Amino acid sequence: MSEDRRVGEPELSRDELIHSSKRAVAERLRHIRQHHPEGPFTLATLAERASVSARTLAQAESQEGANVTLETLAKVAHSLGIRRIAYFLDESVFQQVNAELDTLAQLRKQKVEGVSARRSAPTGLPPASVEQLAQLLSGILANAEQARDTLQELPPTGPPIPPHESGS
């Protein structure tokens, strides 16, 4: 959770842990709804996409948070292409997934489509690397399009192929 106990920090009471957890889930729900590469989403849009009620999401995002179920979190995560429900519960997974989503957003800004970037490093690709990757992919696509256009303009070579005659 966003406020995991560190060495030397006092242990949270049960009620403090519950409140802290609800607040972390609320912040992460709000963050992904507002910052997802396909968003931002309204509560109603995300609720429809995830097949949950807008009221449930509103309560989960409220300042005090709500007792949101794992089922609801799983539905929201799945609807947004997030495979790890721990996104809402674990700070390191939250940071890792956000870095991956930022990388995808940067690629989309560079007009690179149809590319899915997954990485194993805990931090996202540096912006310079994303820019280089986007330029490389854009160049490949431009060259492929140019080659296709050139091939279409070439006259056919060799003798014409006669139409297939069927024997009776």
mmCIF file of C-alpha atoms in Angstrom:
data_model
loop_
_atom_site.group_PDB
_atom_site.id
_atom_site.type_symbol
_atom_site.label_atom_id
_atom_site.label_comp_id
_atom_site.label_asym_id
_atom_site.label_seq_id
_atom_site.Cartn_x
_atom_site.Cartn_y
_atom_site.Cartn_z
ATOM 1 C CA MET A 1 0.000 0.000 0.000
ATOM 2 C CA SER A 2 1.100 3.547 -0.477
ATOM 3 C CA GLU A 3 1.899 3.868 3.192
ATOM 4 C CA ASP A 4 3.598 0.543 3.851
ATOM 5 C CA ARG A 5 5.370 0.493 7.170
ATOM 6 C CA ARG A 6 9.084 1.110 6.880
ATOM 7 C CA VAL A 7 11.784 0.077 9.328
ATOM 8 C CA GLY A 8 11.715 2.428 12.284
ATOM 9 C CA GLU A 9 8.174 3.670 11.623
ATOM 10 C CA PRO A 10 5.498 3.000 14.212
ATOM 11 C CA GLU A 11 3.099 0.156 13.466
ATOM 12 C CA LEU A 12 -0.344 1.268 12.309
ATOM 13 C CA SER A 13 -3.390 0.277 14.266
ATOM 14 C CA ARG A 14 -5.933 -1.915 12.491
ATOM 15 C CA ASP A 15 -8.231 1.065 11.894
ATOM 16 C CA GLU A 16 -5.347 3.214 10.608
ATOM 17 C CA LEU A 17 -4.284 0.407 8.253
ATOM 18 C CA ILE A 18 -7.841 0.049 6.916
ATOM 19 C CA HIS A 19 -8.180 3.814 6.413
ATOM 20 C CA SER A 20 -4.767 4.026 4.744
ATOM 21 C CA SER A 21 -5.612 1.122 2.426
ATOM 22 C CA LYS A 22 -8.955 2.598 1.402
ATOM 23 C CA ARG A 23 -7.320 5.957 0.731
ATOM 24 C CA ALA A 24 -4.604 4.312 -1.405
ATOM 25 C CA VAL A 25 -7.177 2.391 -3.463
ATOM 26 C CA ALA A 26 -9.236 5.586 -3.902
ATOM 27 C CA GLU A 27 -6.177 7.541 -5.086
ATOM 28 C CA ARG A 28 -5.152 4.799 -7.520
ATOM 29 C CA LEU A 29 -8.644 4.426 -8.941
ATOM 30 C CA ARG A 30 -8.859 8.173 -9.476
ATOM 31 C CA HIS A 31 -5.360 8.259 -10.969
ATOM 32 C CA ILE A 32 -5.932 5.498 -13.521
ATOM 33 C CA ARG A 33 -9.332 6.875 -14.487
ATOM 34 C CA GLN A 34 -7.837 10.311 -15.148
ATOM 35 C CA HIS A 35 -4.449 9.266 -16.606
ATOM 36 C CA HIS A 36 -5.052 6.070 -18.589
ATOM 37 C CA PRO A 37 -3.712 6.393 -22.176
ATOM 38 C CA GLU A 38 -7.231 5.810 -23.557
ATOM 39 C CA GLY A 39 -8.790 8.235 -21.058
ATOM 40 C CA PRO A 40 -9.485 10.291 -19.180
ATOM 41 C CA PHE A 41 -12.714 8.523 -18.316
ATOM 42 C CA THR A 42 -15.735 9.852 -16.502
ATOM 43 C CA LEU A 43 -17.005 7.743 -13.623
ATOM 44 C CA ALA A 44 -19.965 6.718 -15.773
ATOM 45 C CA THR A 45 -17.799 5.706 -18.728
ATOM 46 C CA LEU A 46 -15.413 3.648 -16.623
ATOM 47 C CA ALA A 47 -18.298 2.069 -14.741
ATOM 48 C CA GLU A 48 -19.930 1.009 -18.004
ATOM 49 C CA ARG A 49 -16.632 -0.245 -19.393
ATOM 50 C CA ALA A 50 -15.953 -2.292 -16.230
ATOM 51 C CA SER A 51 -19.568 -3.458 -15.758
ATOM 52 C CA VAL A 52 -19.826 -1.964 -12.277
ATOM 53 C CA SER A 53 -22.048 0.822 -10.984
ATOM 54 C CA ALA A 54 -20.915 4.428 -11.162
ATOM 55 C CA ARG A 55 -22.032 4.773 -7.549
ATOM 56 C CA THR A 56 -19.651 1.989 -6.501
ATOM 57 C CA LEU A 57 -16.750 3.733 -8.247
ATOM 58 C CA ALA A 58 -17.708 7.117 -6.806
ATOM 59 C CA GLN A 59 -17.774 5.670 -3.303
ATOM 60 C CA ALA A 60 -14.464 3.872 -3.854
ATOM 61 C CA GLU A 61 -12.870 7.125 -5.059
ATOM 62 C CA SER A 62 -14.280 9.209 -2.220
ATOM 63 C CA GLN A 63 -11.966 10.820 0.330
ATOM 64 C CA GLU A 64 -12.758 8.133 2.891
ATOM 65 C CA GLY A 65 -12.811 5.328 0.347
ATOM 66 C CA ALA A 66 -15.225 2.432 0.523
ATOM 67 C CA ASN A 67 -15.108 -1.281 1.146
ATOM 68 C CA VAL A 68 -14.632 -1.981 -2.535
ATOM 69 C CA THR A 69 -14.568 -5.674 -3.394
ATOM 70 C CA LEU A 70 -11.741 -7.507 -5.087
ATOM 71 C CA GLU A 71 -14.253 -8.393 -7.790
ATOM 72 C CA THR A 72 -14.820 -4.691 -8.517
ATOM 73 C CA LEU A 73 -11.087 -3.989 -8.565
ATOM 74 C CA ALA A 74 -10.534 -6.956 -10.889
ATOM 75 C CA LYS A 75 -13.272 -5.745 -13.253
ATOM 76 C CA VAL A 76 -11.836 -2.225 -13.368
ATOM 77 C CA ALA A 77 -8.282 -3.487 -13.878
ATOM 78 C CA HIS A 78 -9.342 -5.883 -16.633
ATOM 79 C CA SER A 79 -11.409 -3.216 -18.410
ATOM 80 C CA LEU A 80 -8.314 -1.005 -18.556
ATOM 81 C CA GLY A 81 -5.926 -3.725 -19.718
ATOM 82 C CA ILE A 82 -4.189 -4.006 -16.359
ATOM 83 C CA ARG A 83 -3.406 -7.631 -15.609
ATOM 84 C CA ARG A 84 -2.330 -7.168 -12.013
ATOM 85 C CA ILE A 85 -5.002 -6.360 -9.457
ATOM 86 C CA ALA A 86 -2.114 -5.524 -7.108
ATOM 87 C CA TYR A 87 -2.014 -2.227 -9.033
ATOM 88 C CA PHE A 88 -4.565 -0.926 -6.537
ATOM 89 C CA LEU A 89 -2.903 -2.435 -3.478
ATOM 90 C CA ASP A 90 0.875 -2.313 -3.918
ATOM 91 C CA GLU A 91 2.878 0.864 -4.472
ATOM 92 C CA SER A 92 5.643 -0.804 -6.514
ATOM 93 C CA VAL A 93 3.145 -2.463 -8.885
ATOM 94 C CA PHE A 94 1.274 0.854 -9.152
ATOM 95 C CA GLN A 95 4.506 2.630 -10.144
ATOM 96 C CA GLN A 96 5.563 -0.123 -12.575
ATOM 97 C CA VAL A 97 2.228 -0.282 -14.405
ATOM 98 C CA ASN A 98 2.044 3.521 -14.613
ATOM 99 C CA ALA A 99 5.529 3.588 -16.158
ATOM 100 C CA GLU A 100 4.386 1.017 -18.737
ATOM 101 C CA LEU A 101 1.254 3.029 -19.498
ATOM 102 C CA ASP A 102 3.325 6.219 -19.808
ATOM 103 C CA THR A 103 5.545 4.465 -22.348
ATOM 104 C CA LEU A 104 2.502 3.419 -24.372
ATOM 105 C CA ALA A 105 1.113 6.952 -24.202
ATOM 106 C CA GLN A 106 4.425 8.366 -25.459
ATOM 107 C CA LEU A 107 4.438 5.890 -28.354
ATOM 108 C CA ARG A 108 0.883 6.893 -29.262
ATOM 109 C CA LYS A 109 1.874 10.561 -29.236
ATOM 110 C CA GLN A 110 4.571 9.676 -31.754
ATOM 111 C CA LYS A 111 1.883 8.121 -33.977
ATOM 112 C CA VAL A 112 3.209 4.613 -33.410
ATOM 113 C CA GLU A 113 0.169 2.378 -33.350
ATOM 114 C CA GLY A 114 -0.255 -1.334 -32.943
ATOM 115 C CA VAL A 115 2.790 -1.696 -30.735
ATOM 116 C CA SER A 116 2.487 -3.196 -27.298
ATOM 117 C CA ALA A 117 5.418 -2.392 -25.052
ATOM 118 C CA ARG A 118 6.073 -4.542 -22.009
ATOM 119 C CA ARG A 119 9.280 -4.298 -20.071
ATOM 120 C CA SER A 120 10.899 -5.987 -17.159
ATOM 121 C CA ALA A 121 12.814 -3.045 -15.706
ATOM 122 C CA PRO A 122 11.137 -1.344 -12.733
ATOM 123 C CA THR A 123 11.349 2.048 -14.406
ATOM 124 C CA GLY A 124 9.897 3.002 -17.785
ATOM 125 C CA LEU A 125 11.889 3.595 -20.908
ATOM 126 C CA PRO A 126 13.614 6.955 -20.857
ATOM 127 C CA PRO A 127 11.853 9.520 -23.066
ATOM 128 C CA ALA A 128 14.864 9.614 -25.418
ATOM 129 C CA SER A 129 14.590 5.846 -25.949
ATOM 130 C CA VAL A 130 10.875 6.086 -26.621
ATOM 131 C CA GLU A 131 11.559 8.861 -29.131
ATOM 132 C CA GLN A 132 14.220 6.744 -30.865
ATOM 133 C CA LEU A 133 11.920 3.720 -30.955
ATOM 134 C CA ALA A 134 9.077 5.815 -32.335
ATOM 135 C CA GLN A 135 11.326 7.273 -35.052
ATOM 136 C CA LEU A 136 12.645 3.843 -35.973
ATOM 137 C CA LEU A 137 9.154 2.344 -36.226
ATOM 138 C CA SER A 138 7.857 5.354 -38.153
ATOM 139 C CA GLY A 139 10.768 5.012 -40.587
ATOM 140 C CA ILE A 140 10.096 1.311 -41.090
ATOM 141 C CA LEU A 141 6.413 2.005 -41.749
ATOM 142 C CA ALA A 142 7.227 4.835 -44.186
ATOM 143 C CA ASN A 143 9.726 2.655 -46.081
ATOM 144 C CA ALA A 144 7.249 -0.223 -46.279
ATOM 145 C CA GLU A 145 4.565 2.109 -47.634
ATOM 146 C CA GLN A 146 6.976 3.569 -50.182
ATOM 147 C CA ALA A 147 8.047 0.068 -51.299
ATOM 148 C CA ARG A 148 4.395 -0.988 -51.663
ATOM 149 C CA ASP A 149 3.605 2.092 -53.764
ATOM 150 C CA THR A 150 6.664 1.500 -55.959
ATOM 151 C CA LEU A 151 5.737 -2.151 -56.533
ATOM 152 C CA GLN A 152 2.179 -1.207 -57.482
ATOM 153 C CA GLU A 153 3.475 1.225 -60.128
ATOM 154 C CA LEU A 154 5.713 -1.351 -61.822
ATOM 155 C CA PRO A 155 4.350 -2.996 -64.980
ATOM 156 C CA PRO A 156 3.831 -6.741 -64.793
ATOM 157 C CA THR A 157 6.790 -8.767 -66.031
ATOM 158 C CA GLY A 158 6.867 -11.987 -68.028
ATOM 159 C CA PRO A 159 4.245 -13.403 -70.340
ATOM 160 C CA PRO A 160 0.633 -12.790 -69.424
ATOM 161 C CA ILE A 161 -0.952 -15.578 -67.511
ATOM 162 C CA PRO A 162 -3.846 -17.028 -69.518
ATOM 163 C CA PRO A 163 -7.154 -17.357 -67.724
ATOM 164 C CA HIS A 164 -7.735 -20.812 -66.302
ATOM 165 C CA GLU A 165 -9.769 -22.944 -68.643
ATOM 166 C CA SER A 166 -11.856 -25.609 -67.073
ATOM 167 C CA GLY A 167 -12.142 -28.899 -68.900
ATOM 168 C CA SER A 168 -15.529 -30.504 -69.370
#
